[in-house]
Amino acid sequence: MTTIRPSREPRPLGKSELTVSPISWGMWRLEGTDTAPVRALIDAAFEAGITLFDTADIYGFGGPGFGTAEALFGRALAEDASLRDRMVIATKGGITPPAPYDSSAAYLTAAIDASLGRLRIDVIDLYQIHRRDFLTHPHEVAGALTRAVEGGKVRALGVSNHAPAELSALQRFLDVPIVSTQPEFSALQVASLYDGTLDQAMADDVAVLAWSPLGGGRLVGGDTPAGSLLAEQGSTYGVDGTAAALSWVMAHPARVIPIVGSQNPARVRASADAFKVEWTREQWYAVMQAGTGEKLP
Ligand code: NAP
């Protein structure tokens, strides 16, 4: 029987010149003031083969404050100059509580400078528009992003939580490609399978970064139908259900890159177990149907 197994090979980030790992580590939940735990997480990510690091200017809002996750990561980077060159650093901007969104050229230009300052780096590898601002024409968004690329502040451009038509409209005003999109994707959130996000990614060579690949933790453990199937699948390959959940995301032919959200170094390290899990079609679709609670026709 043919099985699907996620590739552990590094790959180009869409049409960019950046090469990234098949798994990313994300900092939405990064907290604290001490850099030692951050360094432990960075080292754990490296041990798992992860080179793609995802943050956003908003991370920390609602807790220690807007910009604090970038600033803490930036302080950890500043303590060891060798780290930065081993990473592809992705951040995002455009969520501006309480507005809640601003992608005006003036705002994005200032936001990119502010992210560079907090991260203490010279260039952002991937800059993503975090959510669509309905009140800014994509021509204006594109203008600010083009100036950031031409000014050497950003290497590549991406979007997050954008419908395919929104990505296309922005692309229409850019001379450089949008290299990535970042939808929520897991067995609990499969909208991107149906709304054209993953089809557009495959057709146009756009990399897909999946946020909340464990459903924010809801797929962990065996107490939901999908969680229990994932735990069972993992046990067949000697790993836990978390590894199976990441593998499920990666099995999609768009070569989806799950963003691991754990802030526990042992769990970040264990994310490489995902490469051990294989899927038959029947097993993969069974998890999907358990996650959505809907039987496929
Ligand atoms: P997730 O991987 O779905 O969930 C992470 C949560 O699951 C953490 O609270 C983690 O706790 C918990 N967890 C993981 N393994 C566990 C285990 N074995 N046992 C118990 N708990 C476990 O991802 P996420 O944090 O929601 O999102 C991942 C990343 O996606 C973020 O960091 C961010 O970079 C990105 N993101 C983007 C957007 C967007 O709008 N673009 C939105 C949300 C997130 P521990 O830390 O204790 O392990």
XYZ file of C-alpha atoms in Angstrom, residues 13-284:
272
model
C 10.575 29.332 0.642
C 8.248 29.702 -2.325
C 9.809 31.774 -5.092
C 12.344 33.366 -2.725
C 16.049 32.682 -2.531
C 15.642 31.577 1.078
C 15.955 27.923 2.081
C 13.881 26.782 5.036
C 13.258 23.720 7.156
C 10.042 21.689 6.734
C 8.983 22.705 10.275
C 8.991 26.179 11.816
C 8.961 27.345 15.434
C 6.652 30.185 16.451
C 6.716 32.782 19.212
C 3.091 33.729 19.734
C 3.275 32.213 23.216
C 6.826 33.373 24.032
C 6.863 35.060 27.422
C 9.226 36.183 30.134
C 12.085 38.605 30.533
C 15.081 36.293 30.840
C 16.920 35.321 27.646
C 18.245 31.953 28.926
C 14.930 30.106 28.349
C 14.702 31.681 24.891
C 18.179 30.436 24.061
C 17.145 26.960 25.247
C 14.174 27.087 22.879
C 16.330 28.287 19.967
C 18.801 25.450 20.599
C 15.953 22.935 20.816
C 14.633 24.191 17.484
C 18.075 23.826 15.878
C 18.317 20.284 17.259
C 15.004 19.493 15.566
C 16.437 20.833 12.293
C 14.299 23.978 12.433
C 15.721 27.058 10.734
C 12.503 29.061 10.183
C 11.527 31.249 13.145
C 8.113 32.954 13.113
C 7.159 35.959 15.237
C 5.030 39.125 14.944
C 5.092 42.629 16.350
C 1.767 42.033 18.103
C 3.022 38.990 20.061
C 2.986 39.884 23.735
C -0.053 42.158 23.384
C -2.561 41.296 26.067
C 0.346 40.200 28.287
C 3.593 42.110 28.705
C 2.791 44.299 25.702
C 2.962 44.901 21.952
C 6.446 44.125 20.629
C 7.667 42.259 23.695
C 8.042 38.838 22.014
C 10.142 40.360 19.215
C 12.195 42.294 21.767
C 12.889 39.238 23.937
C 13.888 37.157 20.894
C 16.052 40.071 19.706
C 17.859 40.225 23.044
C 18.607 36.477 22.815
C 19.934 36.974 19.263
C 22.137 39.870 20.368
C 23.842 37.679 22.963
C 25.317 35.361 20.319
C 26.153 36.798 16.912
C 26.375 33.299 15.380
C 22.629 32.627 15.795
C 21.231 35.026 13.238
C 23.069 33.484 10.281
C 21.584 30.072 11.068
C 18.017 31.381 10.914
C 15.377 32.551 8.506
C 13.501 35.139 10.569
C 9.863 35.800 9.761
C 7.782 38.501 11.391
C 4.447 40.196 10.735
C 2.762 43.534 11.064
C -0.593 45.156 10.469
C -2.619 44.204 13.552
C -3.032 47.402 15.527
C -5.360 47.155 18.523
C -7.884 48.577 18.990
C -8.284 49.604 15.294
C -7.830 46.546 14.733
C -5.874 46.663 11.420
C -3.611 49.170 9.704
C -1.656 48.427 6.535
C -1.339 52.040 5.410
C 2.021 52.820 3.889
C 2.959 55.141 6.743
C 2.084 52.517 9.344
C 3.863 49.600 7.631
C 6.990 51.655 6.993
C 7.228 52.581 10.671
C 6.282 49.044 11.779
C 9.074 47.448 9.721
C 11.627 49.820 11.245
C 10.264 49.105 14.718
C 10.468 45.321 14.180
C 14.053 45.614 12.926
C 14.928 47.612 16.037
C 13.312 45.195 18.483
C 14.771 42.129 16.744
C 18.181 43.889 16.589
C 18.761 42.663 13.050
C 19.602 44.494 9.802
C 17.124 42.726 7.566
C 13.882 40.772 8.061
C 13.986 37.596 5.954
C 10.209 37.278 5.560
C 7.794 40.137 6.289
C 4.141 39.095 6.388
C 0.996 41.223 6.388
C -0.629 39.693 9.452
C -4.249 40.320 8.514
C -5.926 42.208 5.712
C -6.678 45.908 6.343
C -9.869 46.486 4.365
C -9.320 50.246 4.448
C -5.987 50.264 2.598
C -5.880 49.766 -1.166
C -3.475 46.922 -2.057
C -1.619 49.380 -4.293
C -0.637 51.340 -1.184
C 0.339 48.190 0.765
C 2.454 47.084 -2.191
C 4.168 50.468 -2.349
C 5.305 50.291 1.269
C 6.448 46.682 0.895
C 8.323 47.439 -2.332
C 10.191 50.297 -0.670
C 11.110 47.999 2.250
C 12.502 45.375 -0.139
C 14.319 47.936 -2.286
C 15.705 49.580 0.847
C 17.223 46.265 1.945
C 15.064 46.040 5.074
C 13.105 42.970 3.970
C 14.218 40.006 1.845
C 10.896 38.396 0.969
C 7.194 39.119 1.350
C 4.331 37.004 2.666
C 0.776 37.254 3.878
C -1.221 35.635 6.644
C -4.962 35.065 7.009
C -5.474 36.266 3.446
C -8.008 34.753 1.061
C -6.531 33.762 -2.320
C -8.216 36.752 -3.975
C -6.649 39.073 -1.386
C -3.200 37.612 -2.040
C -3.746 37.973 -5.793
C -4.896 41.584 -5.484
C -1.773 42.497 -3.539
C 0.426 40.554 -5.954
C -1.080 42.548 -8.828
C 0.705 45.681 -7.550
C 4.042 44.059 -6.686
C 6.992 43.350 -8.990
C 8.373 40.815 -6.508
C 6.532 37.598 -5.650
C 4.529 36.995 -2.505
C 6.446 33.912 -1.411
C 4.326 32.639 1.458
C 0.873 32.489 2.950
C 0.012 31.621 6.548
C -3.451 30.189 7.227
C -4.578 28.273 10.283
C -4.459 24.597 9.303
C -4.936 21.406 11.285
C -7.440 18.572 11.404
C -9.626 20.981 13.413
C -9.391 23.823 10.874
C -9.495 22.731 7.258
C -10.910 25.861 5.578
C -7.714 26.310 3.546
C -8.395 22.972 1.829
C -11.642 24.367 0.438
C -11.191 28.136 0.049
C -8.431 27.905 -2.560
C -5.526 28.863 -0.260
C -3.649 25.575 -0.689
C -4.561 25.276 -4.382
C -3.222 28.753 -5.087
C -0.077 27.865 -3.143
C 0.540 24.771 -5.282
C -0.317 26.504 -8.552
C 1.842 29.581 -7.923
C 4.627 28.095 -5.787
C 3.669 29.955 -2.626
C 5.013 28.404 0.582
C 2.409 27.594 3.229
C 3.113 28.128 6.918
C 0.371 26.547 9.036
C -0.511 28.266 12.292
C -1.886 26.338 15.291
C -1.065 22.928 13.762
C -2.191 21.299 17.033
C -5.352 23.405 17.133
C -3.691 25.511 19.825
C -3.198 22.340 21.898
C -6.721 20.949 21.443
C -5.388 18.026 19.355
C -3.021 16.966 22.121
C -4.015 13.866 24.077
C -6.596 11.296 23.255
C -9.727 12.985 24.562
C -11.083 14.201 21.211
C -11.908 11.915 18.273
C -9.118 13.418 16.117
C -6.655 13.530 19.028
C -7.296 9.893 19.753
C -6.744 8.841 16.105
C -3.544 10.913 16.019
C -2.287 9.275 19.217
C -3.025 5.868 17.699
C -1.252 6.771 14.441
C 1.754 8.068 16.372
C 1.985 4.929 18.497
C 2.290 2.804 15.340
C 5.510 4.665 14.613
C 6.723 4.895 18.231
C 5.950 8.611 18.636
C 3.200 10.659 20.296
C 0.044 12.176 18.857
C 1.695 15.597 18.612
C 4.218 14.264 16.112
C 1.375 12.632 14.177
C -0.568 15.928 14.133
C 2.437 17.757 12.637
C 2.947 14.941 10.133
C -0.742 15.130 9.147
C -0.285 18.811 8.256
C 2.953 18.138 6.348
C 1.441 15.287 4.329
C -0.493 17.782 2.166
C 1.111 18.088 -1.296
C 1.527 21.859 -0.845
C 4.353 20.734 1.491
C 2.800 22.702 4.332
C 5.235 23.896 7.007
C 3.659 23.578 10.478
C 4.616 26.296 12.959
C 5.248 24.546 16.255
C 3.782 26.676 19.032
C 5.216 24.908 22.064
C 7.438 26.890 24.421
C 8.741 23.702 26.024
C 12.248 22.828 24.720
C 11.722 19.060 24.993
C 8.529 19.306 22.936
C 10.169 21.570 20.360
C 13.013 19.040 20.052
C 10.504 16.178 19.690
C 8.790 17.884 16.747
C 11.325 16.114 14.481
C 9.499 12.875 15.374
C 6.896 14.029 12.861
C 9.110 12.728 10.037
C 8.671 9.179 11.319
C 4.911 9.059 10.734
C 3.421 7.828 7.460
C -0.158 7.916 6.217
C -2.379 5.858 4.018
C -5.096 7.900 2.333
C -7.671 6.206 4.534
C -5.835 7.119 7.735
C -5.311 10.754 6.695
